[in-house]
Amino acid sequence: MADDPNFLLERNRAFARTAARTRVPRIPFIPNEQLYVITCVDPRVDPADILGLQLGDAIVARNVGGRVTPALLQDLAWISFLHETKTPDADWFRIAVIHHTDCGSGLFADDDLRHAFAARGFDDSELSRLAVLDPARTVRTDVATLLAYPNLPPRVQVLDYAYDITMGLLTEVVPTRSRADAGTAAIG
Ligand SMILES: [Zn+2]
């Protein structure tokens, strides 16, 4: 831990002296890499590092587990809405969902721990659904939720990955697809 509680100010001053802040997108909801990343709050899976993302490259949504929750869907719907209404001619972004091994959300599967936390005013069954025990499995579940979400534009591509904390490696779980693809698959 840094000794000086104001180390953030110091690091920010150093950042402000670089040119990084000038390479940001002109329209904030159209990031440089047209990418929307959904992943866990775990400090070991920071997308800037594990995906080599620079400032302005992606919109990053993080919650415990990197789960596709109602709050996350609302944000995604809002960004999609802005695209449709403010920049209808812009390219569409891709969404990458990343779940990882050794995820702290797995503790939601511990009944005693979860019940004790739920007693503080949270929904026990909702919490139990958040546990990431097998990243490849939960990422499929969340991508299915995304692809079924009516406020997600059909052309947006969804990428899904499992990240191995020990190896530092990302594995593609299911090949990239969009709601348009999913619709075709359902009919065919
Ligand atoms: Zn995690």
Short mmCIF file of N, CA and C and ligand atoms in Angstrom, two decimals:
data_model
loop_
_atom_site.label_atom_id
_atom_site.label_comp_id
_atom_site.label_asym_id
_atom_site.label_seq_id
_atom_site.Cartn_x
_atom_site.Cartn_y
_atom_site.Cartn_z
N MET A 1 0.85 -1.20 0.00
CA MET A 1 0.00 0.00 0.00
C MET A 1 0.89 1.25 0.00
N ALA A 2 0.47 2.23 -0.80
CA ALA A 2 1.23 3.48 -0.85
C ALA A 2 1.13 4.19 0.50
N ASP A 3 2.25 4.75 0.99
CA ASP A 3 2.27 5.43 2.29
C ASP A 3 1.42 6.70 2.26
N ASP A 4 1.55 7.44 1.19
CA ASP A 4 0.86 8.73 1.10
C ASP A 4 -0.56 8.53 0.57
N PRO A 5 -1.58 8.88 1.39
CA PRO A 5 -2.96 8.71 0.90
C PRO A 5 -3.26 9.55 -0.34
N ASN A 6 -2.42 10.53 -0.60
CA ASN A 6 -2.62 11.37 -1.79
C ASN A 6 -1.84 10.88 -3.00
N PHE A 7 -1.44 9.59 -2.97
CA PHE A 7 -0.66 9.08 -4.11
C PHE A 7 -1.46 9.18 -5.41
N LEU A 8 -2.80 9.17 -5.30
CA LEU A 8 -3.63 9.28 -6.51
C LEU A 8 -3.41 10.63 -7.19
N LEU A 9 -3.32 11.68 -6.40
CA LEU A 9 -3.08 13.02 -6.97
C LEU A 9 -1.73 13.06 -7.68
N GLU A 10 -0.77 12.46 -7.03
CA GLU A 10 0.58 12.44 -7.60
C GLU A 10 0.60 11.69 -8.93
N ARG A 11 -0.04 10.51 -8.94
CA ARG A 11 -0.06 9.72 -10.18
C ARG A 11 -0.86 10.44 -11.27
N ASN A 12 -1.91 11.14 -10.85
CA ASN A 12 -2.71 11.88 -11.84
C ASN A 12 -1.91 13.02 -12.47
N ARG A 13 -1.10 13.68 -11.67
CA ARG A 13 -0.28 14.77 -12.22
C ARG A 13 0.66 14.21 -13.30
N ALA A 14 1.21 13.04 -13.02
CA ALA A 14 2.12 12.41 -13.99
C ALA A 14 1.35 12.05 -15.26
N PHE A 15 0.13 11.53 -15.09
CA PHE A 15 -0.71 11.19 -16.24
C PHE A 15 -1.00 12.43 -17.09
N ALA A 16 -1.38 13.51 -16.41
CA ALA A 16 -1.77 14.74 -17.12
C ALA A 16 -0.63 15.31 -17.96
N ARG A 17 0.61 14.93 -17.61
CA ARG A 17 1.77 15.42 -18.38
C ARG A 17 1.99 14.61 -19.66
N THR A 18 1.26 13.48 -19.83
CA THR A 18 1.42 12.66 -21.03
C THR A 18 0.39 13.09 -22.08
N ALA A 19 0.51 12.50 -23.27
CA ALA A 19 -0.41 12.85 -24.36
C ALA A 19 -1.63 11.92 -24.40
N ALA A 20 -1.70 10.97 -23.45
CA ALA A 20 -2.76 9.97 -23.48
C ALA A 20 -4.16 10.60 -23.56
N ARG A 21 -4.36 11.68 -22.81
CA ARG A 21 -5.69 12.29 -22.76
C ARG A 21 -6.13 12.89 -24.09
N THR A 22 -5.20 13.05 -25.02
CA THR A 22 -5.55 13.63 -26.33
C THR A 22 -5.98 12.55 -27.32
N ARG A 23 -5.80 11.28 -26.96
CA ARG A 23 -6.13 10.20 -27.90
C ARG A 23 -7.50 9.58 -27.62
N VAL A 24 -8.33 10.29 -26.90
CA VAL A 24 -9.66 9.77 -26.54
C VAL A 24 -10.65 10.01 -27.69
N PRO A 25 -11.73 9.22 -27.75
CA PRO A 25 -12.68 9.37 -28.86
C PRO A 25 -13.42 10.71 -28.80
N ARG A 26 -13.81 11.18 -29.97
CA ARG A 26 -14.54 12.45 -30.04
C ARG A 26 -15.92 12.31 -29.41
N ILE A 27 -16.56 11.15 -29.69
CA ILE A 27 -17.87 10.86 -29.11
C ILE A 27 -17.67 9.76 -28.06
N PRO A 28 -17.92 10.07 -26.80
CA PRO A 28 -17.55 9.12 -25.75
C PRO A 28 -18.23 7.77 -25.82
N PHE A 29 -19.42 7.68 -26.43
CA PHE A 29 -20.06 6.37 -26.50
C PHE A 29 -19.64 5.60 -27.77
N ILE A 30 -18.67 6.14 -28.50
CA ILE A 30 -18.06 5.39 -29.60
C ILE A 30 -16.55 5.31 -29.32
N PRO A 31 -16.16 4.38 -28.45
CA PRO A 31 -14.75 4.29 -28.07
C PRO A 31 -13.86 3.88 -29.25
N ASN A 32 -12.57 4.17 -29.13
CA ASN A 32 -11.63 3.95 -30.23
C ASN A 32 -11.70 2.54 -30.83
N GLU A 33 -11.84 1.54 -29.98
CA GLU A 33 -11.89 0.16 -30.48
C GLU A 33 -13.32 -0.36 -30.63
N GLN A 34 -14.30 0.53 -30.52
CA GLN A 34 -15.71 0.14 -30.67
C GLN A 34 -16.07 -1.05 -29.78
N LEU A 35 -15.54 -1.01 -28.59
CA LEU A 35 -15.63 -2.18 -27.71
C LEU A 35 -16.30 -1.82 -26.38
N TYR A 36 -17.12 -2.77 -25.90
CA TYR A 36 -17.79 -2.63 -24.60
C TYR A 36 -17.42 -3.89 -23.82
N VAL A 37 -16.63 -3.73 -22.78
CA VAL A 37 -16.14 -4.89 -22.03
C VAL A 37 -16.93 -5.04 -20.73
N ILE A 38 -17.34 -6.27 -20.46
CA ILE A 38 -18.04 -6.58 -19.20
C ILE A 38 -17.18 -7.57 -18.45
N THR A 39 -16.70 -7.17 -17.28
CA THR A 39 -15.89 -8.11 -16.51
C THR A 39 -15.97 -7.83 -15.01
N CYS A 40 -15.22 -8.62 -14.25
CA CYS A 40 -15.29 -8.59 -12.78
C CYS A 40 -14.51 -7.41 -12.20
N VAL A 41 -14.90 -7.00 -10.98
CA VAL A 41 -14.18 -5.93 -10.27
C VAL A 41 -12.82 -6.39 -9.75
N ASP A 42 -12.57 -7.68 -9.77
CA ASP A 42 -11.30 -8.23 -9.27
C ASP A 42 -10.10 -7.46 -9.85
N PRO A 43 -9.22 -6.95 -8.98
CA PRO A 43 -8.09 -6.16 -9.49
C PRO A 43 -7.12 -6.97 -10.35
N ARG A 44 -7.24 -8.29 -10.33
CA ARG A 44 -6.35 -9.11 -11.15
C ARG A 44 -6.81 -9.23 -12.60
N VAL A 45 -8.02 -8.71 -12.89
CA VAL A 45 -8.54 -8.83 -14.26
C VAL A 45 -8.79 -7.45 -14.88
N ASP A 46 -7.96 -6.49 -14.54
CA ASP A 46 -8.13 -5.14 -15.08
C ASP A 46 -7.94 -5.18 -16.60
N PRO A 47 -9.00 -4.82 -17.36
CA PRO A 47 -8.93 -4.91 -18.82
C PRO A 47 -7.80 -4.08 -19.44
N ALA A 48 -7.42 -2.97 -18.78
CA ALA A 48 -6.34 -2.15 -19.32
C ALA A 48 -5.07 -3.00 -19.45
N ASP A 49 -4.88 -3.90 -18.50
CA ASP A 49 -3.67 -4.73 -18.51
C ASP A 49 -3.86 -6.03 -19.28
N ILE A 50 -4.90 -6.80 -18.94
CA ILE A 50 -5.01 -8.13 -19.56
C ILE A 50 -5.42 -8.06 -21.04
N LEU A 51 -6.05 -6.94 -21.44
CA LEU A 51 -6.43 -6.80 -22.86
C LEU A 51 -5.60 -5.71 -23.56
N GLY A 52 -4.67 -5.11 -22.83
CA GLY A 52 -3.84 -4.08 -23.42
C GLY A 52 -4.62 -2.88 -23.93
N LEU A 53 -5.69 -2.52 -23.22
CA LEU A 53 -6.52 -1.40 -23.67
C LEU A 53 -5.94 -0.07 -23.19
N GLN A 54 -5.93 0.90 -24.09
CA GLN A 54 -5.47 2.25 -23.76
C GLN A 54 -6.68 3.12 -23.41
N LEU A 55 -6.40 4.26 -22.84
CA LEU A 55 -7.45 5.22 -22.51
C LEU A 55 -8.29 5.53 -23.75
N GLY A 56 -9.61 5.41 -23.63
CA GLY A 56 -10.50 5.73 -24.74
C GLY A 56 -10.79 4.56 -25.66
N ASP A 57 -10.12 3.41 -25.45
CA ASP A 57 -10.31 2.27 -26.35
C ASP A 57 -11.66 1.58 -26.16
N ALA A 58 -12.17 1.54 -24.93
CA ALA A 58 -13.37 0.73 -24.66
C ALA A 58 -14.21 1.33 -23.54
N ILE A 59 -15.49 1.03 -23.60
CA ILE A 59 -16.36 1.25 -22.45
C ILE A 59 -16.17 0.02 -21.58
N VAL A 60 -15.96 0.19 -20.29
CA VAL A 60 -15.73 -0.96 -19.42
C VAL A 60 -16.75 -0.96 -18.30
N ALA A 61 -17.50 -2.05 -18.20
CA ALA A 61 -18.48 -2.22 -17.13
C ALA A 61 -17.98 -3.33 -16.21
N ARG A 62 -17.86 -3.03 -14.95
CA ARG A 62 -17.36 -4.04 -14.02
C ARG A 62 -18.30 -4.17 -12.84
N ASN A 63 -18.59 -5.42 -12.48
CA ASN A 63 -19.33 -5.68 -11.25
C ASN A 63 -18.78 -7.00 -10.69
N VAL A 64 -19.30 -7.42 -9.56
CA VAL A 64 -18.79 -8.66 -8.96
C VAL A 64 -19.13 -9.84 -9.89
N GLY A 65 -18.13 -10.47 -10.41
CA GLY A 65 -18.31 -11.62 -11.31
C GLY A 65 -18.32 -11.24 -12.79
N GLY A 66 -18.59 -9.96 -13.09
CA GLY A 66 -18.75 -9.58 -14.50
C GLY A 66 -20.06 -10.13 -15.05
N ARG A 67 -21.11 -10.10 -14.20
CA ARG A 67 -22.38 -10.71 -14.57
C ARG A 67 -23.30 -9.73 -15.32
N VAL A 68 -24.11 -10.31 -16.20
CA VAL A 68 -25.09 -9.52 -16.96
C VAL A 68 -26.34 -9.36 -16.08
N THR A 69 -26.35 -8.30 -15.30
CA THR A 69 -27.42 -8.03 -14.34
C THR A 69 -28.39 -7.00 -14.94
N PRO A 70 -29.55 -6.80 -14.31
CA PRO A 70 -30.48 -5.77 -14.80
C PRO A 70 -29.83 -4.38 -14.88
N ALA A 71 -28.99 -4.02 -13.91
CA ALA A 71 -28.32 -2.70 -13.94
C ALA A 71 -27.39 -2.62 -15.14
N LEU A 72 -26.70 -3.70 -15.42
CA LEU A 72 -25.78 -3.71 -16.55
C LEU A 72 -26.54 -3.62 -17.87
N LEU A 73 -27.66 -4.33 -17.95
CA LEU A 73 -28.47 -4.28 -19.17
C LEU A 73 -29.03 -2.88 -19.41
N GLN A 74 -29.39 -2.20 -18.33
CA GLN A 74 -29.92 -0.84 -18.49
C GLN A 74 -28.85 0.09 -19.08
N ASP A 75 -27.63 -0.02 -18.59
CA ASP A 75 -26.54 0.81 -19.15
C ASP A 75 -26.33 0.51 -20.63
N LEU A 76 -26.33 -0.77 -20.94
CA LEU A 76 -26.10 -1.20 -22.32
C LEU A 76 -27.23 -0.69 -23.23
N ALA A 77 -28.45 -0.74 -22.73
CA ALA A 77 -29.60 -0.25 -23.50
C ALA A 77 -29.46 1.25 -23.74
N TRP A 78 -28.98 1.96 -22.74
CA TRP A 78 -28.81 3.42 -22.87
C TRP A 78 -27.75 3.76 -23.92
N ILE A 79 -26.62 3.07 -23.86
CA ILE A 79 -25.55 3.31 -24.85
C ILE A 79 -26.06 2.95 -26.24
N SER A 80 -26.79 1.85 -26.35
CA SER A 80 -27.34 1.43 -27.65
C SER A 80 -28.32 2.48 -28.17
N PHE A 81 -29.12 3.00 -27.25
CA PHE A 81 -30.11 4.02 -27.60
C PHE A 81 -29.41 5.28 -28.13
N LEU A 82 -28.32 5.68 -27.47
CA LEU A 82 -27.56 6.85 -27.92
C LEU A 82 -27.01 6.62 -29.32
N HIS A 83 -26.50 5.41 -29.56
CA HIS A 83 -26.01 5.07 -30.89
C HIS A 83 -27.11 5.25 -31.93
N GLU A 84 -28.26 4.68 -31.63
CA GLU A 84 -29.36 4.70 -32.60
C GLU A 84 -29.87 6.11 -32.88
N THR A 85 -29.92 6.92 -31.83
CA THR A 85 -30.56 8.22 -31.97
C THR A 85 -29.57 9.34 -32.32
N LYS A 86 -28.35 9.29 -31.76
CA LYS A 86 -27.40 10.38 -31.95
C LYS A 86 -26.42 10.13 -33.10
N THR A 87 -26.04 8.88 -33.30
CA THR A 87 -25.04 8.57 -34.34
C THR A 87 -25.50 7.36 -35.16
N PRO A 88 -26.66 7.48 -35.83
CA PRO A 88 -27.22 6.31 -36.53
C PRO A 88 -26.31 5.76 -37.63
N ASP A 89 -25.37 6.58 -38.14
CA ASP A 89 -24.52 6.10 -39.23
C ASP A 89 -23.19 5.50 -38.75
N ALA A 90 -22.94 5.56 -37.44
CA ALA A 90 -21.67 5.04 -36.91
C ALA A 90 -21.65 3.52 -36.94
N ASP A 91 -20.44 2.95 -36.95
CA ASP A 91 -20.32 1.50 -36.84
C ASP A 91 -20.82 1.06 -35.47
N TRP A 92 -21.17 -0.21 -35.37
CA TRP A 92 -21.66 -0.72 -34.09
C TRP A 92 -20.54 -1.32 -33.30
N PHE A 93 -20.68 -1.29 -32.00
CA PHE A 93 -19.62 -1.81 -31.14
C PHE A 93 -19.76 -3.31 -30.90
N ARG A 94 -18.68 -3.88 -30.41
CA ARG A 94 -18.69 -5.28 -29.99
C ARG A 94 -18.74 -5.32 -28.47
N ILE A 95 -19.35 -6.37 -27.95
CA ILE A 95 -19.39 -6.56 -26.50
C ILE A 95 -18.58 -7.78 -26.15
N ALA A 96 -17.64 -7.65 -25.21
CA ALA A 96 -16.85 -8.80 -24.75
C ALA A 96 -17.21 -9.09 -23.29
N VAL A 97 -17.69 -10.29 -23.03
CA VAL A 97 -18.01 -10.70 -21.65
C VAL A 97 -16.89 -11.62 -21.19
N ILE A 98 -16.30 -11.29 -20.04
CA ILE A 98 -15.17 -12.07 -19.53
C ILE A 98 -15.44 -12.52 -18.10
N HIS A 99 -15.48 -13.83 -17.89
CA HIS A 99 -15.53 -14.38 -16.53
C HIS A 99 -14.19 -15.05 -16.26
N HIS A 100 -13.82 -15.15 -14.99
CA HIS A 100 -12.47 -15.65 -14.71
C HIS A 100 -12.45 -16.73 -13.63
N THR A 101 -11.33 -17.46 -13.59
CA THR A 101 -11.14 -18.51 -12.59
C THR A 101 -10.87 -17.86 -11.23
N ASP A 102 -11.09 -18.61 -10.16
CA ASP A 102 -10.82 -18.16 -8.80
C ASP A 102 -11.57 -16.86 -8.48
N CYS A 103 -12.79 -16.74 -9.00
CA CYS A 103 -13.57 -15.51 -8.83
C CYS A 103 -14.21 -15.45 -7.44
N GLY A 104 -14.08 -14.30 -6.79
CA GLY A 104 -14.66 -14.11 -5.46
C GLY A 104 -16.17 -14.26 -5.43
N SER A 105 -16.82 -14.07 -6.61
CA SER A 105 -18.27 -14.25 -6.66
C SER A 105 -18.65 -15.69 -6.34
N GLY A 106 -17.68 -16.62 -6.46
CA GLY A 106 -17.94 -18.02 -6.13
C GLY A 106 -18.39 -18.20 -4.69
N LEU A 107 -18.03 -17.21 -3.83
CA LEU A 107 -18.42 -17.29 -2.42
C LEU A 107 -19.93 -17.12 -2.24
N PHE A 108 -20.62 -16.64 -3.28
CA PHE A 108 -22.09 -16.59 -3.22
C PHE A 108 -22.67 -18.00 -3.18
N ALA A 109 -21.88 -18.99 -3.53
CA ALA A 109 -22.36 -20.38 -3.48
C ALA A 109 -22.23 -20.96 -2.07
N ASP A 110 -21.57 -20.23 -1.18
CA ASP A 110 -21.45 -20.65 0.22
C ASP A 110 -22.73 -20.23 0.94
N ASP A 111 -23.57 -21.22 1.24
CA ASP A 111 -24.91 -20.91 1.77
C ASP A 111 -24.88 -20.06 3.04
N ASP A 112 -24.02 -20.43 4.00
CA ASP A 112 -23.98 -19.69 5.27
C ASP A 112 -23.59 -18.23 5.04
N LEU A 113 -22.55 -18.05 4.23
CA LEU A 113 -22.06 -16.70 3.95
C LEU A 113 -23.12 -15.87 3.23
N ARG A 114 -23.77 -16.52 2.22
CA ARG A 114 -24.77 -15.81 1.43
C ARG A 114 -26.00 -15.44 2.27
N HIS A 115 -26.46 -16.39 3.09
CA HIS A 115 -27.63 -16.10 3.94
C HIS A 115 -27.33 -14.92 4.87
N ALA A 116 -26.12 -14.91 5.44
CA ALA A 116 -25.74 -13.85 6.38
C ALA A 116 -25.73 -12.49 5.66
N PHE A 117 -25.24 -12.49 4.42
CA PHE A 117 -25.20 -11.24 3.65
C PHE A 117 -26.60 -10.82 3.24
N ALA A 118 -27.42 -11.79 2.79
CA ALA A 118 -28.79 -11.50 2.36
C ALA A 118 -29.59 -10.86 3.49
N ALA A 119 -29.26 -11.23 4.72
CA ALA A 119 -29.96 -10.69 5.89
C ALA A 119 -29.77 -9.18 6.01
N ARG A 120 -28.79 -8.64 5.29
CA ARG A 120 -28.57 -7.19 5.31
C ARG A 120 -29.47 -6.45 4.32
N GLY A 121 -30.38 -7.21 3.72
CA GLY A 121 -31.37 -6.56 2.86
C GLY A 121 -31.24 -6.89 1.38
N PHE A 122 -30.65 -8.07 1.07
CA PHE A 122 -30.50 -8.46 -0.33
C PHE A 122 -31.25 -9.75 -0.62
N ASP A 123 -31.53 -9.97 -1.90
CA ASP A 123 -32.32 -11.13 -2.30
C ASP A 123 -31.43 -12.38 -2.41
N ASP A 124 -31.70 -13.35 -1.55
CA ASP A 124 -30.85 -14.54 -1.47
C ASP A 124 -30.76 -15.30 -2.79
N SER A 125 -31.91 -15.47 -3.45
CA SER A 125 -31.87 -16.28 -4.68
C SER A 125 -31.17 -15.53 -5.82
N GLU A 126 -31.34 -14.19 -5.83
CA GLU A 126 -30.61 -13.38 -6.83
C GLU A 126 -29.11 -13.53 -6.62
N LEU A 127 -28.71 -13.45 -5.35
CA LEU A 127 -27.28 -13.55 -5.04
C LEU A 127 -26.72 -14.91 -5.45
N SER A 128 -27.49 -15.96 -5.22
CA SER A 128 -26.98 -17.30 -5.52
C SER A 128 -26.74 -17.48 -7.01
N ARG A 129 -27.47 -16.72 -7.83
CA ARG A 129 -27.29 -16.83 -9.28
C ARG A 129 -26.02 -16.11 -9.77
N LEU A 130 -25.41 -15.30 -8.91
CA LEU A 130 -24.25 -14.51 -9.34
C LEU A 130 -22.92 -15.26 -9.26
N ALA A 131 -22.92 -16.40 -8.59
CA ALA A 131 -21.66 -17.12 -8.37
C ALA A 131 -21.04 -17.60 -9.70
N VAL A 132 -19.79 -17.24 -9.91
CA VAL A 132 -19.04 -17.77 -11.06
C VAL A 132 -18.12 -18.87 -10.52
N LEU A 133 -18.51 -20.12 -10.77
CA LEU A 133 -17.70 -21.26 -10.32
C LEU A 133 -16.96 -21.87 -11.50
N ASP A 134 -17.62 -21.83 -12.67
CA ASP A 134 -17.04 -22.33 -13.90
C ASP A 134 -17.21 -21.21 -14.94
N PRO A 135 -16.16 -20.43 -15.18
CA PRO A 135 -16.29 -19.25 -16.06
C PRO A 135 -16.87 -19.58 -17.44
N ALA A 136 -16.47 -20.70 -18.00
CA ALA A 136 -16.96 -21.05 -19.35
C ALA A 136 -18.47 -21.28 -19.33
N ARG A 137 -18.97 -21.80 -18.21
CA ARG A 137 -20.41 -22.07 -18.12
C ARG A 137 -21.21 -20.78 -17.90
N THR A 138 -20.78 -19.96 -16.92
CA THR A 138 -21.55 -18.75 -16.61
C THR A 138 -21.47 -17.72 -17.74
N VAL A 139 -20.35 -17.70 -18.46
CA VAL A 139 -20.24 -16.74 -19.56
C VAL A 139 -21.26 -17.11 -20.65
N ARG A 140 -21.47 -18.40 -20.87
CA ARG A 140 -22.50 -18.84 -21.84
C ARG A 140 -23.88 -18.37 -21.41
N THR A 141 -24.16 -18.54 -20.12
CA THR A 141 -25.46 -18.11 -19.58
C THR A 141 -25.68 -16.62 -19.81
N ASP A 142 -24.64 -15.82 -19.52
CA ASP A 142 -24.79 -14.37 -19.64
C ASP A 142 -24.87 -13.91 -21.09
N VAL A 143 -24.16 -14.60 -21.96
CA VAL A 143 -24.24 -14.25 -23.38
C VAL A 143 -25.64 -14.60 -23.91
N ALA A 144 -26.20 -15.70 -23.46
CA ALA A 144 -27.56 -16.06 -23.86
C ALA A 144 -28.54 -14.97 -23.41
N THR A 145 -28.33 -14.44 -22.21
CA THR A 145 -29.17 -13.35 -21.70
C THR A 145 -29.04 -12.12 -22.59
N LEU A 146 -27.80 -11.79 -22.96
CA LEU A 146 -27.56 -10.63 -23.83
C LEU A 146 -28.23 -10.81 -25.19
N LEU A 147 -28.06 -11.99 -25.77
CA LEU A 147 -28.59 -12.22 -27.12
C LEU A 147 -30.12 -12.23 -27.13
N ALA A 148 -30.72 -12.51 -25.98
CA ALA A 148 -32.19 -12.53 -25.90
C ALA A 148 -32.74 -11.15 -25.51
N TYR A 149 -31.86 -10.20 -25.23
CA TYR A 149 -32.29 -8.91 -24.72
C TYR A 149 -32.79 -8.02 -25.87
N PRO A 150 -34.06 -7.64 -25.85
CA PRO A 150 -34.63 -6.90 -26.98
C PRO A 150 -34.02 -5.52 -27.21
N ASN A 151 -33.42 -4.91 -26.17
CA ASN A 151 -32.82 -3.58 -26.34
C ASN A 151 -31.39 -3.62 -26.85
N LEU A 152 -30.89 -4.82 -27.14
CA LEU A 152 -29.56 -4.93 -27.73
C LEU A 152 -29.73 -4.94 -29.25
N PRO A 153 -29.13 -3.96 -29.94
CA PRO A 153 -29.30 -3.93 -31.39
C PRO A 153 -28.85 -5.25 -32.03
N PRO A 154 -29.61 -5.75 -33.01
CA PRO A 154 -29.32 -7.06 -33.60
C PRO A 154 -27.92 -7.21 -34.18
N ARG A 155 -27.32 -6.09 -34.66
CA ARG A 155 -26.02 -6.21 -35.32
C ARG A 155 -24.84 -6.22 -34.36
N VAL A 156 -25.05 -5.88 -33.09
CA VAL A 156 -23.94 -5.87 -32.14
C VAL A 156 -23.40 -7.29 -31.97
N GLN A 157 -22.08 -7.43 -32.10
CA GLN A 157 -21.48 -8.75 -31.94
C GLN A 157 -21.10 -8.99 -30.49
N VAL A 158 -21.31 -10.22 -30.03
CA VAL A 158 -20.99 -10.57 -28.66
C VAL A 158 -19.85 -11.58 -28.65
N LEU A 159 -18.80 -11.25 -27.89
CA LEU A 159 -17.65 -12.13 -27.75
C LEU A 159 -17.65 -12.63 -26.31
N ASP A 160 -17.32 -13.91 -26.11
CA ASP A 160 -17.29 -14.39 -24.73
C ASP A 160 -16.01 -15.14 -24.44
N TYR A 161 -15.48 -14.85 -23.25
CA TYR A 161 -14.18 -15.39 -22.89
C TYR A 161 -14.16 -15.87 -21.44
N ALA A 162 -13.30 -16.89 -21.22
CA ALA A 162 -12.95 -17.30 -19.87
C ALA A 162 -11.49 -16.90 -19.68
N TYR A 163 -11.18 -16.30 -18.53
CA TYR A 163 -9.82 -15.85 -18.27
C TYR A 163 -9.22 -16.67 -17.14
N ASP A 164 -8.04 -17.23 -17.41
CA ASP A 164 -7.34 -18.03 -16.41
C ASP A 164 -6.36 -17.13 -15.65
N ILE A 165 -6.67 -16.92 -14.36
CA ILE A 165 -5.86 -16.02 -13.52
C ILE A 165 -4.40 -16.47 -13.45
N THR A 166 -4.18 -17.77 -13.31
CA THR A 166 -2.83 -18.28 -13.14
C THR A 166 -2.00 -18.12 -14.41
N MET A 167 -2.60 -18.48 -15.55
CA MET A 167 -1.88 -18.42 -16.82
C MET A 167 -1.87 -17.02 -17.43
N GLY A 168 -2.84 -16.20 -17.03
CA GLY A 168 -2.97 -14.88 -17.65
C GLY A 168 -3.54 -14.97 -19.05
N LEU A 169 -4.24 -16.08 -19.32
CA LEU A 169 -4.72 -16.32 -20.69
C LEU A 169 -6.24 -16.31 -20.81
N LEU A 170 -6.67 -15.76 -21.95
CA LEU A 170 -8.08 -15.67 -22.30
C LEU A 170 -8.39 -16.80 -23.28
N THR A 171 -9.55 -17.46 -23.10
CA THR A 171 -9.98 -18.50 -24.04
C THR A 171 -11.36 -18.12 -24.56
N GLU A 172 -11.55 -18.23 -25.87
CA GLU A 172 -12.86 -17.95 -26.44
C GLU A 172 -13.77 -19.13 -26.11
N VAL A 173 -14.97 -18.84 -25.58
CA VAL A 173 -15.86 -19.93 -25.15
C VAL A 173 -16.74 -20.38 -26.32
N VAL A 174 -17.41 -19.43 -26.96
CA VAL A 174 -18.26 -19.73 -28.11
C VAL A 174 -17.91 -18.69 -29.18
N PRO A 175 -17.81 -19.08 -30.45
CA PRO A 175 -17.48 -18.10 -31.48
C PRO A 175 -18.41 -16.88 -31.47
N THR A 176 -17.86 -15.74 -31.87
CA THR A 176 -18.59 -14.47 -31.92
C THR A 176 -19.93 -14.60 -32.63
N ARG A 177 -20.96 -13.97 -32.06
CA ARG A 177 -22.25 -13.95 -32.76
C ARG A 177 -23.05 -12.73 -32.34
N SER A 178 -24.10 -12.48 -33.08
CA SER A 178 -24.96 -11.32 -32.81
C SER A 178 -26.37 -11.82 -32.59
N ARG A 179 -27.26 -10.92 -32.20
CA ARG A 179 -28.67 -11.31 -32.05
C ARG A 179 -29.23 -11.71 -33.39
N ALA A 180 -28.74 -11.06 -34.47
CA ALA A 180 -29.19 -11.42 -35.81
C ALA A 180 -28.84 -12.89 -36.09
N ASP A 181 -27.60 -13.30 -35.74
CA ASP A 181 -27.18 -14.70 -35.92
C ASP A 181 -28.05 -15.62 -35.08
N ALA A 182 -28.23 -15.23 -33.80
CA ALA A 182 -28.99 -16.06 -32.87
C ALA A 182 -30.40 -16.29 -33.39
N GLY A 183 -30.98 -15.22 -33.98
CA GLY A 183 -32.32 -15.32 -34.54
C GLY A 183 -32.36 -16.33 -35.68
N THR A 184 -31.32 -16.26 -36.54
CA THR A 184 -31.24 -17.18 -37.68
C THR A 184 -31.12 -18.61 -37.16
N ALA A 185 -30.25 -18.78 -36.14
CA ALA A 185 -30.02 -20.12 -35.59
C ALA A 185 -31.32 -20.69 -35.02
N ALA A 186 -32.08 -19.82 -34.34
CA ALA A 186 -33.32 -20.28 -33.71
C ALA A 186 -34.33 -20.73 -34.76
N ILE A 187 -34.36 -19.99 -35.89
CA ILE A 187 -35.31 -20.34 -36.95
C ILE A 187 -34.83 -21.59 -37.70
N GLY A 188 -33.50 -21.62 -38.00
CA GLY A 188 -32.95 -22.74 -38.75
C GLY A 188 -32.87 -23.97 -37.87
ZN ZN B 1 -14.13 -12.14 -10.02
#
